[in-house]
């Protein structure tokens, strides 16, 4: 069955997550994605290594299995003008270019919007930066954690004197998702007008979007909340609680859920208590409610507590280790993971997530192993008009 983005070519010259994963998501919908990386491989290819060579150097890592699947690989030395010229020829064949590179690097490559749109008026250029293209931080690089830090998220997640960064790089991945969403909108607009455009996202913009409700509250009320760790300040009991054999997270929001919770823990009279008449009242008095919940959980195993909470329809879940998350029967029932054979390691399979969405009548492409560095050089360069001899010369000279 045809995919929505078949016959759309994407040139991906991104790094790490925000750009590459955007291209991966679009590739799952049928786009032909060409990853451009250095002849020795980009840094992101070796993050979270799955194995090491005899000299102790990391081979492919977990990140490239998530952000590199479904792509072709063209290796290019972009510090050489011959490599840059090949890239420009490739871009001329593309519908979309994804590049989370600093503006100065885009200009050096001839991929700034002014230059690329003059060459290819129908092209869609998708760029991700740390902080946007204007302002005092526009020339700075950025990573996920910096977005978390500058959005107020680390401050609110931690406790006074100890800000805490989330282990999951949600700013990177949310930026990739927003980039893919915006790219689809740009494609729809091009279908109407025939014109391409520049799509821009930034880590800071994404991080602020995720925190916006808290920032709105701060901007209007000046409340100056401080961090309370896992404990929610706007409802209760909403926190992580220790059971006799682990931990669970419980989130109680709304009067209906609070009534059910009070019945579950044997405290139905709390529903009439003036201190607990709204989510914010309960949040303001969360210590009382969380102490009750902590005592209730401590007497039960994780499975016992979750079963009783589920019986009352109270949202809750176990705090799982990484292995337990992989072994979660719910993830298995939904077939979220695809077992992908690991390059160069016989009998090893990587649990790779495909497009994180399901459709009633569309089957996205399934994950495969990432391409070898330059694994499609001959195919792509031949298409651009280079002869076998020219390709061999470029390889000899370290251009590819």
Coordinates of N, CA and C in Angstrom, one line a residue, residues 71-310:
X71 N 17.1 4.6 6.5 CA 17.8 5.6 5.7 C 18.9 5.0 4.9
X72 N 19.3 5.7 3.9 CA 20.5 5.4 3.1 C 21.7 6.3 3.7
X73 N 22.9 5.9 3.5 CA 24.0 6.7 4.0 C 25.0 7.1 2.9
X74 N 25.2 8.4 2.8 CA 26.3 8.9 1.9 C 27.3 9.6 2.8
X75 N 28.5 9.1 2.7 CA 29.6 9.7 3.5 C 30.3 10.8 2.7
X76 N 30.5 11.9 3.3 CA 31.1 13.1 2.6 C 32.0 13.8 3.5
X77 N 33.1 14.2 3.0 CA 34.0 15.1 3.8 C 33.6 16.6 3.4
X78 N 32.8 17.2 4.3 CA 32.3 18.5 3.9 C 33.2 19.6 4.2
X79 N 34.4 19.3 4.7 CA 35.5 20.3 4.9 C 36.2 20.6 3.6
X80 N 36.0 19.7 2.6 CA 36.6 19.8 1.3 C 35.5 20.4 0.3
X81 N 35.9 21.3 -0.6 CA 35.0 21.9 -1.5 C 34.3 20.8 -2.4
X82 N 35.1 19.8 -2.8 CA 34.5 18.7 -3.6 C 33.3 18.0 -2.9
X83 N 33.5 17.8 -1.6 CA 32.4 17.2 -0.8 C 31.2 18.1 -0.8
X84 N 31.5 19.4 -0.6 CA 30.4 20.4 -0.5 C 29.6 20.5 -1.9
X85 N 30.4 20.4 -3.0 CA 29.7 20.4 -4.3 C 28.8 19.2 -4.5
X86 N 29.3 18.1 -4.1 CA 28.4 16.9 -4.2 C 27.2 17.1 -3.3
X87 N 27.3 17.6 -2.1 CA 26.1 17.9 -1.3 C 25.2 18.8 -2.0
X88 N 25.7 19.9 -2.6 CA 24.8 20.8 -3.3 C 24.0 20.1 -4.4
X89 N 24.7 19.2 -5.2 CA 24.1 18.5 -6.2 C 23.0 17.6 -5.7
X90 N 23.3 16.9 -4.5 CA 22.3 16.1 -3.9 C 21.1 16.9 -3.4
X91 N 21.3 18.0 -2.9 CA 20.2 18.9 -2.4 C 19.3 19.3 -3.6
X92 N 19.9 19.5 -4.7 CA 19.1 19.9 -5.9 C 18.1 18.8 -6.3
X93 N 18.3 17.6 -5.8 CA 17.4 16.5 -6.1 C 16.3 16.3 -5.0
X94 N 16.4 17.1 -3.9 CA 15.7 16.8 -2.7 C 14.4 17.7 -2.7
X95 N 13.4 17.2 -2.0 CA 12.2 17.9 -1.6 C 12.4 18.6 -0.3
X96 N 13.1 18.0 0.6 CA 13.3 18.5 2.0 C 14.8 18.3 2.4
X97 N 15.3 19.3 3.1 CA 16.6 19.2 3.7 C 16.4 19.4 5.2
X98 N 16.9 18.4 6.0 CA 16.8 18.6 7.5 C 18.2 18.8 8.0
X99 N 18.4 19.8 8.7 CA 19.8 20.2 9.1 C 19.8 20.9 10.5
X100 N 20.1 20.2 11.6 CA 20.2 20.9 12.8 C 21.6 21.3 13.0
X101 N 22.0 22.3 12.2 CA 23.4 22.8 12.2 C 23.3 24.3 12.6
X102 N 24.3 24.9 13.2 CA 24.4 26.3 13.4 C 24.2 27.1 12.1
X103 N 23.6 28.3 12.1 CA 23.5 29.1 10.9 C 24.8 29.3 10.2
X104 N 25.9 29.5 10.9 CA 27.2 29.8 10.2 C 27.6 28.5 9.4
X105 N 27.3 27.3 10.0 CA 27.7 26.1 9.2 C 26.8 26.0 8.0
X106 N 25.5 26.3 8.1 CA 24.6 26.3 6.9 C 25.1 27.2 5.8
X107 N 25.6 28.4 6.2 CA 26.1 29.3 5.2 C 27.3 28.8 4.6
X108 N 28.2 28.2 5.4 CA 29.4 27.6 4.8 C 29.1 26.5 3.8
X109 N 28.1 25.8 4.0 CA 27.7 24.7 3.1 C 26.8 25.1 2.0
X110 N 26.4 26.4 2.0 CA 25.5 26.9 1.0 C 24.1 26.4 1.2
X111 N 23.7 26.1 2.5 CA 22.4 25.6 2.8 C 21.6 26.6 3.7
X112 N 22.1 27.8 3.8 CA 21.2 28.8 4.4 C 20.0 29.1 3.5
X113 N 18.9 29.5 4.1 CA 17.6 29.6 3.4 C 17.7 30.5 2.2
X114 N 18.4 31.6 2.3 CA 18.5 32.6 1.1 C 19.2 31.9 -0.1
X115 N 20.3 31.1 0.2 CA 21.0 30.5 -0.9 C 20.2 29.3 -1.4
X116 N 19.7 28.4 -0.6 CA 19.1 27.2 -1.0 C 17.8 27.4 -1.7
X117 N 17.0 28.4 -1.2 CA 15.7 28.7 -1.9 C 15.9 29.4 -3.2
X118 N 17.0 30.1 -3.4 CA 17.3 30.7 -4.7 C 17.7 29.6 -5.7
X119 N 18.3 28.5 -5.3 CA 18.7 27.4 -6.1 C 17.5 26.5 -6.4
X120 N 16.7 26.3 -5.3 CA 15.5 25.4 -5.4 C 14.3 26.0 -4.7
X121 N 13.5 26.8 -5.5 CA 12.4 27.5 -4.9 C 11.4 26.6 -4.3
X122 N 11.3 25.3 -4.6 CA 10.3 24.4 -4.1 C 10.8 23.7 -2.9
X123 N 12.0 23.9 -2.5 CA 12.6 23.0 -1.4 C 12.0 23.5 -0.1
X124 N 12.0 22.6 0.9 CA 11.6 22.8 2.2 C 12.9 22.6 3.1
X125 N 13.3 23.6 3.7 CA 14.5 23.6 4.6 C 14.0 23.5 6.0
X126 N 14.4 22.5 6.7 CA 14.0 22.3 8.1 C 15.2 22.3 9.0
X127 N 15.3 23.4 9.9 CA 16.5 23.5 10.7 C 16.1 23.6 12.2
X128 N 16.9 23.0 13.0 CA 16.8 23.1 14.4 C 18.0 23.7 15.1
X129 N 17.8 24.7 15.9 CA 18.9 25.3 16.6 C 18.7 25.2 18.1
X130 N 19.7 25.7 18.9 CA 19.5 25.7 20.3 C 18.5 26.7 20.8
X131 N 18.6 27.9 20.2 CA 17.9 29.0 20.8 C 17.2 29.9 19.8
X132 N 17.2 29.6 18.5 CA 16.6 30.4 17.5 C 17.7 31.2 16.7
X133 N 17.2 31.9 15.7 CA 18.2 32.6 14.8 C 18.4 34.0 15.1
X134 N 17.8 34.6 16.2 CA 18.1 36.0 16.6 C 18.2 36.0 18.1
X135 N 18.7 37.1 18.6 CA 18.8 37.3 20.1 C 20.2 37.0 20.6
X136 N 20.4 37.2 21.9 CA 21.8 37.1 22.4 C 22.4 35.7 22.5
X137 N 21.5 34.7 22.4 CA 22.0 33.3 22.5 C 22.0 32.6 21.1
X138 N 21.7 33.4 20.0 CA 21.4 32.7 18.7 C 22.7 32.1 18.2
X139 N 23.9 32.5 18.6 CA 25.1 31.9 18.1 C 25.6 30.7 18.9
X140 N 24.9 30.4 20.0 CA 25.3 29.4 20.9 C 24.8 28.0 20.5
X141 N 25.6 27.0 20.7 CA 25.1 25.6 20.5 C 24.2 25.2 21.7
X142 N 23.5 24.1 21.6 CA 22.7 23.7 22.7 C 22.4 22.2 22.6
X143 N 22.1 21.7 23.8 CA 21.7 20.3 23.9 C 20.5 20.2 24.8
X144 N 19.9 19.0 24.8 CA 18.6 18.8 25.5 C 18.6 19.4 26.9
X145 N 19.6 19.0 27.7 CA 19.7 19.4 29.1 C 19.7 20.9 29.3
X146 N 20.3 21.6 28.3 CA 20.3 23.1 28.5 C 18.9 23.7 28.3
X147 N 18.1 23.0 27.4 CA 16.7 23.4 27.2 C 15.9 23.2 28.5
X148 N 16.2 22.0 29.1 CA 15.5 21.7 30.4 C 15.9 22.7 31.5
X149 N 17.2 23.1 31.5 CA 17.7 24.0 32.5 C 17.1 25.4 32.3
X150 N 17.0 25.9 31.1 CA 16.6 27.3 30.8 C 15.0 27.5 30.7
X151 N 14.3 26.4 30.8 CA 12.8 26.5 30.7 C 12.2 26.5 32.1
X152 N 12.9 26.3 33.2 CA 12.4 26.2 34.5 C 12.1 24.8 34.9
X153 N 12.2 23.8 34.0 CA 11.9 22.4 34.3 C 12.8 21.8 35.3
X154 N 14.1 22.0 35.2 CA 15.0 21.5 36.2 C 14.8 22.1 37.6
X155 N 14.5 23.3 37.6 CA 14.2 24.0 38.9 C 13.0 23.4 39.6
X156 N 11.9 23.2 38.8 CA 10.7 22.7 39.4 C 10.7 21.2 39.6
X157 N 11.5 20.5 38.9 CA 11.6 19.0 39.1 C 12.4 18.7 40.3
X158 N 13.4 19.5 40.6 CA 14.3 19.2 41.8 C 13.6 19.7 43.0
X159 N 14.5 20.0 44.0 CA 14.1 20.6 45.3 C 15.1 21.8 45.5
X160 N 14.7 22.7 46.4 CA 15.6 23.9 46.6 C 17.1 23.5 46.8
X161 N 17.9 24.1 46.0 CA 19.4 23.8 46.1 C 19.8 22.6 45.4
X162 N 18.9 21.8 44.7 CA 19.2 20.6 44.0 C 18.3 20.5 42.8
X163 N 18.6 21.3 41.7 CA 17.8 21.1 40.5 C 18.1 19.7 39.8
X164 N 17.1 19.2 39.2 CA 17.2 17.8 38.6 C 16.8 17.8 37.1
X165 N 17.7 17.2 36.3 CA 17.4 17.0 34.9 C 16.7 15.7 34.7
X166 N 15.7 15.6 33.8 CA 15.1 14.4 33.5 C 16.1 13.5 32.7
X167 N 16.1 12.2 33.0 CA 17.0 11.3 32.3 C 16.7 11.1 30.8
X168 N 15.4 11.2 30.5 CA 14.9 11.1 29.1 C 15.1 12.5 28.5
X169 N 15.8 12.5 27.3 CA 16.0 13.8 26.6 C 14.8 14.2 25.9
X170 N 13.8 14.6 26.6 CA 12.5 14.9 26.0 C 12.5 16.2 25.2
X171 N 13.4 17.1 25.5 CA 13.4 18.3 24.7 C 13.9 18.0 23.2
X172 N 14.9 17.2 23.1 CA 15.4 16.7 21.8 C 14.3 16.1 21.0
X173 N 13.7 15.1 21.6 CA 12.7 14.3 20.9 C 11.4 15.1 20.6
X174 N 11.0 15.9 21.5 CA 9.8 16.8 21.2 C 10.1 17.8 20.1
X175 N 11.4 18.2 20.0 CA 11.8 19.1 18.9 C 11.7 18.4 17.6
X176 N 12.2 17.1 17.6 CA 12.1 16.3 16.4 C 10.7 16.1 16.0
X177 N 9.8 15.8 16.9 CA 8.4 15.6 16.6 C 7.7 16.9 16.1
X178 N 8.0 18.0 16.7 CA 7.5 19.3 16.2 C 8.0 19.6 14.8
X179 N 9.3 19.3 14.6 CA 9.9 19.5 13.3 C 9.2 18.7 12.2
X180 N 8.9 17.4 12.5 CA 8.2 16.6 11.6 C 6.8 17.0 11.3
X181 N 6.1 17.5 12.4 CA 4.7 18.0 12.3 C 4.7 19.2 11.4
X182 N 5.7 20.1 11.6 CA 5.8 21.4 10.8 C 6.1 21.1 9.4
X183 N 7.0 20.1 9.2 CA 7.4 19.7 7.8 C 6.2 19.2 7.0
X184 N 5.3 18.4 7.7 CA 4.1 18.0 7.0 C 3.2 19.1 6.6
X185 N 3.1 20.1 7.5 CA 2.3 21.3 7.2 C 3.0 22.1 6.0
X186 N 4.3 22.2 6.0 CA 4.9 22.8 4.9 C 4.7 22.1 3.5
X187 N 4.7 20.8 3.6 CA 4.4 20.0 2.4 C 3.0 20.3 1.9
X188 N 2.1 20.3 2.8 CA 0.7 20.6 2.4 C 0.6 22.0 1.8
X189 N 1.3 23.0 2.4 CA 1.3 24.3 1.8 C 1.9 24.4 0.4
X190 N 3.0 23.6 0.3 CA 3.7 23.6 -1.0 C 2.7 22.9 -2.1
X191 N 1.9 22.0 -1.7 CA 1.0 21.4 -2.6 C 0.0 22.4 -3.1
X192 N -0.3 23.4 -2.3 CA -1.3 24.4 -2.7 C -0.6 25.5 -3.5
X193 N 0.6 25.9 -3.1 CA 1.2 27.1 -3.7 C 2.4 26.8 -4.6
X194 N 3.0 25.6 -4.5 CA 4.1 25.3 -5.3 C 5.4 25.8 -4.8
X195 N 5.4 26.5 -3.6 CA 6.5 27.1 -3.1 C 7.0 26.4 -1.8
X196 N 8.3 26.3 -1.7 CA 8.9 25.8 -0.4 C 9.0 26.8 0.6
X197 N 9.5 26.5 1.8 CA 9.7 27.5 2.8 C 10.7 26.9 3.9
X198 N 11.1 27.8 4.8 CA 12.0 27.5 5.8 C 11.2 27.2 7.1
X199 N 11.4 26.0 7.6 CA 10.8 25.6 8.9 C 11.8 25.6 9.9
X200 N 11.6 26.3 11.0 CA 12.6 26.5 12.1 C 12.0 26.1 13.4
X201 N 12.7 25.2 14.1 CA 12.4 24.9 15.5 C 13.6 25.1 16.4
X202 N 13.5 25.2 17.7 CA 14.6 25.3 18.5 C 14.4 24.6 19.8
X203 N 15.4 24.1 20.5 CA 15.3 23.4 21.7 C 14.7 24.3 22.8
X204 N 15.1 25.5 22.9 CA 14.5 26.4 23.9 C 13.0 26.6 23.6
X205 N 12.6 26.8 22.4 CA 11.2 27.0 22.1 C 10.4 25.8 22.5
X206 N 10.9 24.6 22.2 CA 10.2 23.3 22.6 C 10.1 23.2 24.1
X207 N 11.3 23.5 24.8 CA 11.3 23.3 26.3 C 10.3 24.3 26.9
X208 N 10.2 25.5 26.4 CA 9.3 26.5 27.0 C 7.8 26.1 26.7
X209 N 7.6 25.5 25.5 CA 6.2 25.0 25.2 C 5.8 23.9 26.2
X210 N 6.7 23.0 26.5 CA 6.3 21.9 27.5 C 6.0 22.5 28.9
X211 N 6.7 23.6 29.2 CA 6.5 24.2 30.6 C 5.5 25.3 30.5
X212 N 4.9 25.6 29.4 CA 4.1 26.8 29.3 C 3.0 27.0 30.3
X213 N 2.3 25.9 30.7 CA 1.2 26.1 31.7 C 1.8 26.7 33.0
X214 N 3.0 26.1 33.4 CA 3.6 26.6 34.6 C 4.1 28.1 34.5
X215 N 4.6 28.4 33.3 CA 5.1 29.7 33.0 C 3.9 30.7 32.9
X216 N 2.8 30.3 32.4 CA 1.6 31.2 32.4 C 1.2 31.5 33.8
X217 N 1.1 30.4 34.6 CA 0.7 30.7 36.0 C 1.7 31.7 36.7
X218 N 3.0 31.5 36.5 CA 4.0 32.4 37.1 C 3.8 33.8 36.5
X219 N 3.6 33.9 35.2 CA 3.5 35.3 34.6 C 2.3 36.0 35.1
X220 N 1.2 35.3 35.4 CA 0.0 36.0 35.8 C -0.1 36.2 37.3
X221 N 0.3 35.2 38.1 CA 0.2 35.3 39.5 C 1.4 35.7 40.3
X222 N 2.6 35.4 39.7 CA 3.9 35.7 40.4 C 4.0 34.8 41.6
X223 N 3.5 33.5 41.5 CA 3.4 32.6 42.7 C 4.8 32.1 43.2
X224 N 5.8 32.1 42.3 CA 7.1 31.7 42.6 C 7.2 30.3 43.3
X225 N 6.7 29.3 42.6 CA 6.8 27.9 43.1 C 8.2 27.5 43.2
X226 N 8.5 26.6 44.1 CA 9.8 26.0 44.2 C 9.7 24.5 43.9
X227 N 10.7 23.8 43.6 CA 10.6 22.4 43.2 C 10.3 21.5 44.4
X228 N 9.5 20.5 44.1 CA 9.1 19.5 45.2 C 9.4 18.1 44.7
X229 N 10.3 17.9 43.8 CA 10.7 16.6 43.3 C 9.5 16.0 42.6
X230 N 9.2 14.7 42.9 CA 8.2 14.0 42.2 C 6.8 14.4 42.7
X231 N 6.7 15.2 43.7 CA 5.4 15.5 44.3 C 4.8 16.7 43.5
X232 N 3.5 16.5 43.0 CA 2.8 17.5 42.3 C 2.3 18.5 43.2
X233 N 2.3 19.8 42.8 CA 1.9 20.9 43.7 C 0.4 21.3 43.4
X234 N -0.2 20.8 42.4 CA -1.5 21.3 42.0 C -2.6 20.2 42.1
X235 N -2.2 19.1 42.7 CA -3.2 18.1 43.0 C -2.6 17.1 44.1
X236 N -3.4 16.3 44.7 CA -2.9 15.3 45.6 C -3.9 14.3 45.9
X237 N -3.5 13.1 46.3 CA -2.1 12.7 46.4 C -1.5 12.3 45.0
X238 N -0.5 13.0 44.6 CA 0.2 12.8 43.3 C 1.7 12.8 43.5
X239 N 2.3 11.6 43.6 CA 3.7 11.5 44.0 C 4.1 10.0 43.7
X240 N 5.4 9.8 44.0 CA 5.9 8.4 43.9 C 5.9 7.9 45.4
X241 N 5.4 6.7 45.5 CA 5.2 6.1 46.9 C 5.9 4.7 46.9
X242 N 6.6 4.5 48.0 CA 7.3 3.2 48.2 C 6.3 2.1 48.6
X243 N 6.3 1.0 48.0 CA 5.6 -0.2 48.4 C 6.5 -1.1 49.2
X244 N 6.0 -2.3 49.6 CA 6.9 -3.2 50.3 C 8.0 -3.8 49.4
X245 N 7.8 -3.7 48.1 CA 8.9 -4.3 47.2 C 9.2 -3.4 46.0
X246 N 8.9 -2.1 46.1 CA 9.2 -1.3 44.9 C 8.6 0.1 45.1
X247 N 8.3 0.7 44.0 CA 7.7 2.1 44.0 C 6.6 2.1 43.0
X248 N 5.6 3.0 43.2 CA 4.6 3.2 42.2 C 4.3 4.8 42.1
X249 N 3.9 5.2 41.0 CA 3.5 6.6 40.9 C 1.9 6.6 40.8
X250 N 1.4 7.5 41.6 CA -0.1 7.7 41.6 C -0.3 9.2 41.3
X251 N -1.3 9.4 40.4 CA -1.7 10.8 40.1 C -3.2 10.9 40.2
X252 N -3.6 11.7 41.2 CA -5.0 11.9 41.6 C -5.4 13.3 41.2
X253 N -6.2 13.4 40.2 CA -6.7 14.7 39.7 C -8.2 14.8 39.6
X254 N -8.8 15.8 40.1 CA -10.3 15.9 39.9 C -11.0 15.4 41.1
X255 N -12.2 16.0 41.4 CA -12.9 15.6 42.6 C -13.4 14.1 42.5
X256 N -13.7 13.7 41.3 CA -14.2 12.3 41.2 C -13.1 11.3 41.6
X257 N -11.9 11.5 41.0 CA -10.8 10.6 41.4 C -10.5 10.7 42.8
X258 N -10.5 11.9 43.4 CA -10.2 12.0 44.8 C -11.2 11.3 45.7
X259 N -12.4 11.3 45.3 CA -13.4 10.6 46.1 C -13.1 9.1 46.0
X260 N -12.8 8.6 44.9 CA -12.5 7.2 44.7 C -11.2 6.8 45.5
X261 N -10.3 7.7 45.5 CA -9.0 7.4 46.3 C -9.3 7.4 47.8
X262 N -10.1 8.3 48.2 CA -10.5 8.4 49.7 C -11.2 7.1 50.1
X263 N -12.0 6.6 49.2 CA -12.7 5.3 49.6 C -11.7 4.1 49.6
X264 N -10.8 4.2 48.6 CA -9.8 3.1 48.5 C -8.9 3.0 49.7
X265 N -8.5 4.1 50.3 CA -7.6 4.1 51.4 C -8.4 4.1 52.7
X266 N -9.7 4.0 52.7 CA -10.5 3.9 53.9 C -10.7 5.2 54.6
X267 N -10.7 6.3 53.9 CA -10.8 7.6 54.5 C -11.9 8.4 53.7
X268 N -13.1 7.9 53.6 CA -14.2 8.6 52.8 C -14.5 10.0 53.4
X269 N -14.3 10.2 54.7 CA -14.6 11.5 55.3 C -13.8 12.6 54.8
X270 N -12.6 12.3 54.2 CA -11.8 13.4 53.6 C -12.5 14.2 52.5
X271 N -13.4 13.5 51.8 CA -14.1 14.2 50.7 C -14.8 15.5 51.2
X272 N -15.3 15.5 52.5 CA -16.0 16.6 53.0 C -15.1 17.6 53.7
X273 N -13.9 17.3 53.9 CA -12.9 18.1 54.6 C -12.7 19.4 53.8
X274 N -12.8 20.6 54.4 CA -12.6 21.9 53.7 C -11.2 22.0 53.1
X275 N -10.2 21.3 53.6 CA -8.9 21.5 53.1 C -8.7 20.8 51.7
X276 N -9.7 20.0 51.3 CA -9.5 19.1 50.2 C -10.6 19.3 49.1
X277 N -11.1 20.5 49.0 CA -12.3 20.7 48.2 C -12.0 20.9 46.7
X278 N -10.8 21.1 46.3 CA -10.4 21.3 44.9 C -9.0 20.7 44.7
X279 N -8.6 20.6 43.4 CA -7.2 20.1 43.2 C -6.2 21.0 43.8
X280 N -6.4 22.3 43.7 CA -5.4 23.2 44.3 C -5.4 23.2 45.8
X281 N -6.6 23.1 46.4 CA -6.6 22.9 47.9 C -5.9 21.7 48.3
X282 N -6.1 20.6 47.5 CA -5.4 19.3 47.9 C -3.9 19.5 47.6
X283 N -3.5 20.2 46.6 CA -2.1 20.4 46.3 C -1.5 21.2 47.4
X284 N -2.2 22.2 47.9 CA -1.7 23.1 49.0 C -1.5 22.3 50.3
X285 N -2.3 21.2 50.5 CA -2.3 20.4 51.7 C -1.8 19.0 51.3
X286 N -0.9 18.9 50.4 CA -0.5 17.6 49.9 C 0.2 16.7 50.9
X287 N 0.9 17.3 51.9 CA 1.6 16.5 52.8 C 0.7 15.6 53.6
X288 N -0.5 16.1 54.0 CA -1.4 15.3 54.7 C -1.8 14.1 53.9
X289 N -2.2 14.3 52.7 CA -2.7 13.3 51.8 C -1.6 12.3 51.4
X290 N -0.5 12.8 51.1 CA 0.6 12.0 50.7 C 1.1 11.1 51.8
X291 N 1.1 11.6 53.0 CA 1.4 10.8 54.2 C 0.5 9.6 54.3
X292 N -0.8 9.8 54.1 CA -1.8 8.8 54.2 C -1.5 7.7 53.1
X293 N -1.2 8.2 51.9 CA -1.0 7.3 50.8 C 0.3 6.5 51.0
X294 N 1.3 7.2 51.5 CA 2.6 6.5 51.8 C 2.4 5.3 52.8
X295 N 1.6 5.6 53.8 CA 1.4 4.5 54.8 C 0.6 3.4 54.2
X296 N -0.4 3.7 53.4 CA -1.2 2.7 52.7 C -0.3 1.8 51.8
X297 N 0.5 2.5 51.0 CA 1.4 1.7 50.0 C 2.4 0.9 50.7
X298 N 2.9 1.3 51.9 CA 4.0 0.6 52.6 C 3.6 -0.7 53.0
X299 N 2.3 -0.9 53.2 CA 1.7 -2.2 53.7 C 1.4 -3.2 52.6
X300 N 1.7 -2.8 51.4 CA 1.3 -3.6 50.2 C 2.4 -3.8 49.3
X301 N 2.4 -4.9 48.5 CA 3.3 -5.1 47.4 C 2.9 -4.2 46.3
X302 N 3.8 -4.0 45.4 CA 3.5 -3.2 44.2 C 2.3 -3.7 43.4
X303 N 2.3 -5.0 43.2 CA 1.1 -5.6 42.5 C -0.2 -5.5 43.2
X304 N -0.1 -5.7 44.5 CA -1.3 -5.5 45.3 C -1.9 -4.1 45.3
X305 N -1.0 -3.1 45.5 CA -1.4 -1.7 45.4 C -2.0 -1.3 44.1
X306 N -1.3 -1.7 43.0 CA -1.8 -1.4 41.7 C -3.1 -2.0 41.4
X307 N -3.3 -3.3 41.8 CA -4.6 -4.0 41.6 C -5.7 -3.2 42.3
X308 N -5.6 -2.8 43.5 CA -6.6 -2.1 44.2 C -6.9 -0.7 43.6
X309 N -5.8 -0.1 43.2 CA -6.0 1.3 42.6 C -6.7 1.1 41.2
X310 N -6.3 0.1 40.5 CA -7.0 -0.1 39.2 C -8.4 -0.5 39.3

